[in-house]
């Protein structure tokens, strides 16, 4: 029966009956029975929401907190309990979307109680619990591109394509014990016609000084069959600590180190070592506003090529405001990279600053229908006026409509307007302004999720790009900056056909057509398909 056609008491009673059966089937511990009694009794009364707080925001924050706890503990939960909590969280999200605060509150309390009972029961009754999963897969990578070239006496088309069949194996392992609450490891191998690759990753999470410390290490290697100078080994280690600031938010700090070694260095591919450190602050500044701040600094060293060494600074600020019918999102990013020993006027190692400002407002017109406006501005500013690389600014404004249909389907239709400008100086008689363009066109995105069995994401856009100072095609041998019509499509699919079989696909299509001259087109297509079987 659909969720919207059932009363709150029906939904609650159905979950309680299923939970009672689940716990009664695990009689080895009385903790589950006691816990069931203590959280069923209060839920039979009316759930009370906090006063003077926006209901929707409070429920979203609580649901997100419970979801994080579920993600951390889910791998150690019995399978029926895992499925039940997952269903509870999904239905709570549906009730939040239709402004049923009381119903969402009841389901969230049920989910939170189950998460609280079973991890403690597991630790007491089983000092160590393990999770092992093995998968085999086979797939295919397809790549194709075409260039249309218009010459003075004849036209020609250059076409090339490649396919790469592959076979893979992956293993996942997780365990909890009294020493490490969560310990995970994974091994992934891929054997294809063009290259062999693989990685080994380990991750440990531990409670430390009223916070959570996470250590993550990933070692990977890739060996190309025909290009020995592309073969490399890389390792990355990351340590992060997060400390909760009560109900106000959290503070985090992280350090990261990485390095890559090539089998044979070249002028473009060099050994390197890097490090990065940063801090983050997450605050619920009011009942409706959330603020995230992140600051980091890092460096990279190339022992055999000093001009490629650089320092980098990054800062990000996020602000979200949520009310019953209005959602606001603001983002500001700043990145600066400095090459101390770089050659002057270098195409690859030029100092720059990059600034991104984004703002999005979405207003709910009715249940499931919203209208919004998204604006994004990107600046890339070079420290010097270089002859090989210009600075640029891009402005994108997109009004859109969004339709949300239960349980988890989102469709968005928009019409973006884009303006891109270049400036700088050139060592030859060339003006960067000739690359300026304005673009517009419709866009469509679709997200379709059905529990853990099916996921589809589709993004399509048509862009009518016009160059104000484009060259005269009658005089140009190659009309690179002629007006263009660009069609793009991005698809991502994951589908669990059965308990053991899963298919996944990734498709990217890009068609770049000359708006005036036939035969001066470009296309690029990429398809990845994989069939997996869980042993």
mmCIF file with all atom_site columns, N, CA, C and O in Angstrom, residues 238-241 251-256 276-280 293-298 314:
data_model
loop_
_atom_site.group_PDB
_atom_site.id
_atom_site.type_symbol
_atom_site.label_atom_id
_atom_site.label_alt_id
_atom_site.label_comp_id
_atom_site.label_asym_id
_atom_site.label_entity_id
_atom_site.label_seq_id
_atom_site.pdbx_PDB_ins_code
_atom_site.Cartn_x
_atom_site.Cartn_y
_atom_site.Cartn_z
_atom_site.occupancy
_atom_site.B_iso_or_equiv
_atom_site.pdbx_formal_charge
_atom_site.auth_seq_id
_atom_site.auth_comp_id
_atom_site.auth_asym_id
_atom_site.auth_atom_id
_atom_site.pdbx_PDB_model_num
ATOM 1  N N  . UNK A 1 238 ? 45.778 9.629  4.741  1.00 0.00 ? 238 UNK A N  1
ATOM 2  C CA . UNK A 1 238 ? 44.999 10.747 5.258  1.00 0.00 ? 238 UNK A CA 1
ATOM 3  C C  . UNK A 1 238 ? 44.542 10.423 6.678  1.00 0.00 ? 238 UNK A C  1
ATOM 4  O O  . UNK A 1 238 ? 44.043 9.331  6.955  1.00 0.00 ? 238 UNK A O  1
ATOM 5  N N  . UNK A 1 239 ? 44.702 11.378 7.587  1.00 0.00 ? 239 UNK A N  1
ATOM 6  C CA . UNK A 1 239 ? 44.260 11.251 8.971  1.00 0.00 ? 239 UNK A CA 1
ATOM 7  C C  . UNK A 1 239 ? 43.355 12.440 9.275  1.00 0.00 ? 239 UNK A C  1
ATOM 8  O O  . UNK A 1 239 ? 43.724 13.592 9.032  1.00 0.00 ? 239 UNK A O  1
ATOM 9  N N  . UNK A 1 240 ? 42.180 12.154 9.821  1.00 0.00 ? 240 UNK A N  1
ATOM 10 C CA . UNK A 1 240 ? 41.203 13.204 10.110 1.00 0.00 ? 240 UNK A CA 1
ATOM 11 C C  . UNK A 1 240 ? 40.633 13.007 11.508 1.00 0.00 ? 240 UNK A C  1
ATOM 12 O O  . UNK A 1 240 ? 40.393 11.876 11.937 1.00 0.00 ? 240 UNK A O  1
ATOM 13 N N  . UNK A 1 241 ? 40.429 14.107 12.202 1.00 0.00 ? 241 UNK A N  1
ATOM 14 C CA . UNK A 1 241 ? 39.840 14.073 13.542 1.00 0.00 ? 241 UNK A CA 1
ATOM 15 C C  . UNK A 1 241 ? 38.661 15.027 13.576 1.00 0.00 ? 241 UNK A C  1
ATOM 16 O O  . UNK A 1 241 ? 38.765 16.190 13.149 1.00 0.00 ? 241 UNK A O  1
ATOM 17 N N  . UNK A 1 251 ? 33.972 20.407 14.838 1.00 0.00 ? 251 UNK A N  1
ATOM 18 C CA . UNK A 1 251 ? 35.263 20.935 14.391 1.00 0.00 ? 251 UNK A CA 1
ATOM 19 C C  . UNK A 1 251 ? 36.103 19.766 13.906 1.00 0.00 ? 251 UNK A C  1
ATOM 20 O O  . UNK A 1 251 ? 36.101 18.691 14.512 1.00 0.00 ? 251 UNK A O  1
ATOM 21 N N  . UNK A 1 252 ? 36.823 19.952 12.812 1.00 0.00 ? 252 UNK A N  1
ATOM 22 C CA . UNK A 1 252 ? 37.638 18.874 12.255 1.00 0.00 ? 252 UNK A CA 1
ATOM 23 C C  . UNK A 1 252 ? 38.990 19.393 11.814 1.00 0.00 ? 252 UNK A C  1
ATOM 24 O O  . UNK A 1 252 ? 39.149 20.581 11.491 1.00 0.00 ? 252 UNK A O  1
ATOM 25 N N  . UNK A 1 253 ? 39.957 18.492 11.820 1.00 0.00 ? 253 UNK A N  1
ATOM 26 C CA . UNK A 1 253 ? 41.290 18.779 11.313 1.00 0.00 ? 253 UNK A CA 1
ATOM 27 C C  . UNK A 1 253 ? 41.801 17.572 10.549 1.00 0.00 ? 253 UNK A C  1
ATOM 28 O O  . UNK A 1 253 ? 41.470 16.429 10.891 1.00 0.00 ? 253 UNK A O  1
ATOM 29 N N  . UNK A 1 254 ? 42.596 17.794 9.516  1.00 0.00 ? 254 UNK A N  1
ATOM 30 C CA . UNK A 1 254 ? 43.089 16.687 8.717  1.00 0.00 ? 254 UNK A CA 1
ATOM 31 C C  . UNK A 1 254 ? 44.475 16.980 8.165  1.00 0.00 ? 254 UNK A C  1
ATOM 32 O O  . UNK A 1 254 ? 44.841 18.141 7.941  1.00 0.00 ? 254 UNK A O  1
ATOM 33 N N  . UNK A 1 255 ? 45.232 15.906 7.971  1.00 0.00 ? 255 UNK A N  1
ATOM 34 C CA . UNK A 1 255 ? 46.533 15.971 7.312  1.00 0.00 ? 255 UNK A CA 1
ATOM 35 C C  . UNK A 1 255 ? 46.563 14.867 6.254  1.00 0.00 ? 255 UNK A C  1
ATOM 36 O O  . UNK A 1 255 ? 45.948 13.810 6.420  1.00 0.00 ? 255 UNK A O  1
ATOM 37 N N  . UNK A 1 256 ? 47.279 15.123 5.172  1.00 0.00 ? 256 UNK A N  1
ATOM 38 C CA . UNK A 1 256 ? 47.345 14.165 4.083  1.00 0.00 ? 256 UNK A CA 1
ATOM 39 C C  . UNK A 1 256 ? 48.727 14.212 3.445  1.00 0.00 ? 256 UNK A C  1
ATOM 40 O O  . UNK A 1 256 ? 49.313 15.288 3.292  1.00 0.00 ? 256 UNK A O  1
ATOM 41 N N  . UNK A 1 276 ? 49.408 18.006 2.611  1.00 0.00 ? 276 UNK A N  1
ATOM 42 C CA . UNK A 1 276 ? 48.325 18.977 2.785  1.00 0.00 ? 276 UNK A CA 1
ATOM 43 C C  . UNK A 1 276 ? 47.800 18.894 4.212  1.00 0.00 ? 276 UNK A C  1
ATOM 44 O O  . UNK A 1 276 ? 47.734 17.812 4.795  1.00 0.00 ? 276 UNK A O  1
ATOM 45 N N  . UNK A 1 277 ? 47.440 20.033 4.759  1.00 0.00 ? 277 UNK A N  1
ATOM 46 C CA . UNK A 1 277 ? 46.846 20.085 6.086  1.00 0.00 ? 277 UNK A CA 1
ATOM 47 C C  . UNK A 1 277 ? 45.731 21.115 6.081  1.00 0.00 ? 277 UNK A C  1
ATOM 48 O O  . UNK A 1 277 ? 45.790 22.106 5.340  1.00 0.00 ? 277 UNK A O  1
ATOM 49 N N  . UNK A 1 278 ? 44.693 20.860 6.892  1.00 0.00 ? 278 UNK A N  1
ATOM 50 C CA . UNK A 1 278 ? 43.567 21.778 6.892  1.00 0.00 ? 278 UNK A CA 1
ATOM 51 C C  . UNK A 1 278 ? 42.694 21.611 8.114  1.00 0.00 ? 278 UNK A C  1
ATOM 52 O O  . UNK A 1 278 ? 42.820 20.642 8.875  1.00 0.00 ? 278 UNK A O  1
ATOM 53 N N  . UNK A 1 279 ? 41.788 22.551 8.304  1.00 0.00 ? 279 UNK A N  1
ATOM 54 C CA . UNK A 1 279 ? 40.831 22.517 9.401  1.00 0.00 ? 279 UNK A CA 1
ATOM 55 C C  . UNK A 1 279 ? 39.458 22.854 8.832  1.00 0.00 ? 279 UNK A C  1
ATOM 56 O O  . UNK A 1 279 ? 39.322 23.498 7.781  1.00 0.00 ? 279 UNK A O  1
ATOM 57 N N  . UNK A 1 280 ? 38.413 22.400 9.529  1.00 0.00 ? 280 UNK A N  1
ATOM 58 C CA . UNK A 1 280 ? 37.049 22.675 9.107  1.00 0.00 ? 280 UNK A CA 1
ATOM 59 C C  . UNK A 1 280 ? 36.162 22.952 10.300 1.00 0.00 ? 280 UNK A C  1
ATOM 60 O O  . UNK A 1 280 ? 36.393 22.469 11.409 1.00 0.00 ? 280 UNK A O  1
ATOM 61 N N  . UNK A 1 293 ? 32.896 25.970 7.095  1.00 0.00 ? 293 UNK A N  1
ATOM 62 C CA . UNK A 1 293 ? 34.119 26.681 6.740  1.00 0.00 ? 293 UNK A CA 1
ATOM 63 C C  . UNK A 1 293 ? 35.270 25.692 6.659  1.00 0.00 ? 293 UNK A C  1
ATOM 64 O O  . UNK A 1 293 ? 35.429 24.846 7.542  1.00 0.00 ? 293 UNK A O  1
ATOM 65 N N  . UNK A 1 294 ? 36.072 25.792 5.600  1.00 0.00 ? 294 UNK A N  1
ATOM 66 C CA . UNK A 1 294 ? 37.213 24.906 5.417  1.00 0.00 ? 294 UNK A CA 1
ATOM 67 C C  . UNK A 1 294 ? 38.399 25.710 4.913  1.00 0.00 ? 294 UNK A C  1
ATOM 68 O O  . UNK A 1 294 ? 38.270 26.530 3.996  1.00 0.00 ? 294 UNK A O  1
ATOM 69 N N  . UNK A 1 295 ? 39.560 25.478 5.515  1.00 0.00 ? 295 UNK A N  1
ATOM 70 C CA . UNK A 1 295 ? 40.805 26.139 5.115  1.00 0.00 ? 295 UNK A CA 1
ATOM 71 C C  . UNK A 1 295 ? 41.904 25.081 5.052  1.00 0.00 ? 295 UNK A C  1
ATOM 72 O O  . UNK A 1 295 ? 42.022 24.258 5.970  1.00 0.00 ? 295 UNK A O  1
ATOM 73 N N  . UNK A 1 296 ? 42.696 25.091 3.982  1.00 0.00 ? 296 UNK A N  1
ATOM 74 C CA . UNK A 1 296 ? 43.781 24.115 3.848  1.00 0.00 ? 296 UNK A CA 1
ATOM 75 C C  . UNK A 1 296 ? 44.942 24.737 3.093  1.00 0.00 ? 296 UNK A C  1
ATOM 76 O O  . UNK A 1 296 ? 44.774 25.704 2.332  1.00 0.00 ? 296 UNK A O  1
ATOM 77 N N  . UNK A 1 297 ? 46.115 24.159 3.305  1.00 0.00 ? 297 UNK A N  1
ATOM 78 C CA . UNK A 1 297 ? 47.313 24.569 2.581  1.00 0.00 ? 297 UNK A CA 1
ATOM 79 C C  . UNK A 1 297 ? 48.131 23.336 2.264  1.00 0.00 ? 297 UNK A C  1
ATOM 80 O O  . UNK A 1 297 ? 48.125 22.366 3.032  1.00 0.00 ? 297 UNK A O  1
ATOM 81 N N  . UNK A 1 298 ? 48.789 23.355 1.119  1.00 0.00 ? 298 UNK A N  1
ATOM 82 C CA . UNK A 1 298 ? 49.540 22.176 0.703  1.00 0.00 ? 298 UNK A CA 1
ATOM 83 C C  . UNK A 1 298 ? 50.682 22.538 -0.217 1.00 0.00 ? 298 UNK A C  1
ATOM 84 O O  . UNK A 1 298 ? 50.847 23.695 -0.636 1.00 0.00 ? 298 UNK A O  1
ATOM 85 N N  . UNK A 1 314 ? 43.836 26.956 -0.085 1.00 0.00 ? 314 UNK A N  1
ATOM 86 C CA . UNK A 1 314 ? 42.432 26.799 -0.457 1.00 0.00 ? 314 UNK A CA 1
ATOM 87 C C  . UNK A 1 314 ? 41.559 27.173 0.735  1.00 0.00 ? 314 UNK A C  1
ATOM 88 O O  . UNK A 1 314 ? 41.865 26.827 1.883  1.00 0.00 ? 314 UNK A O  1
#
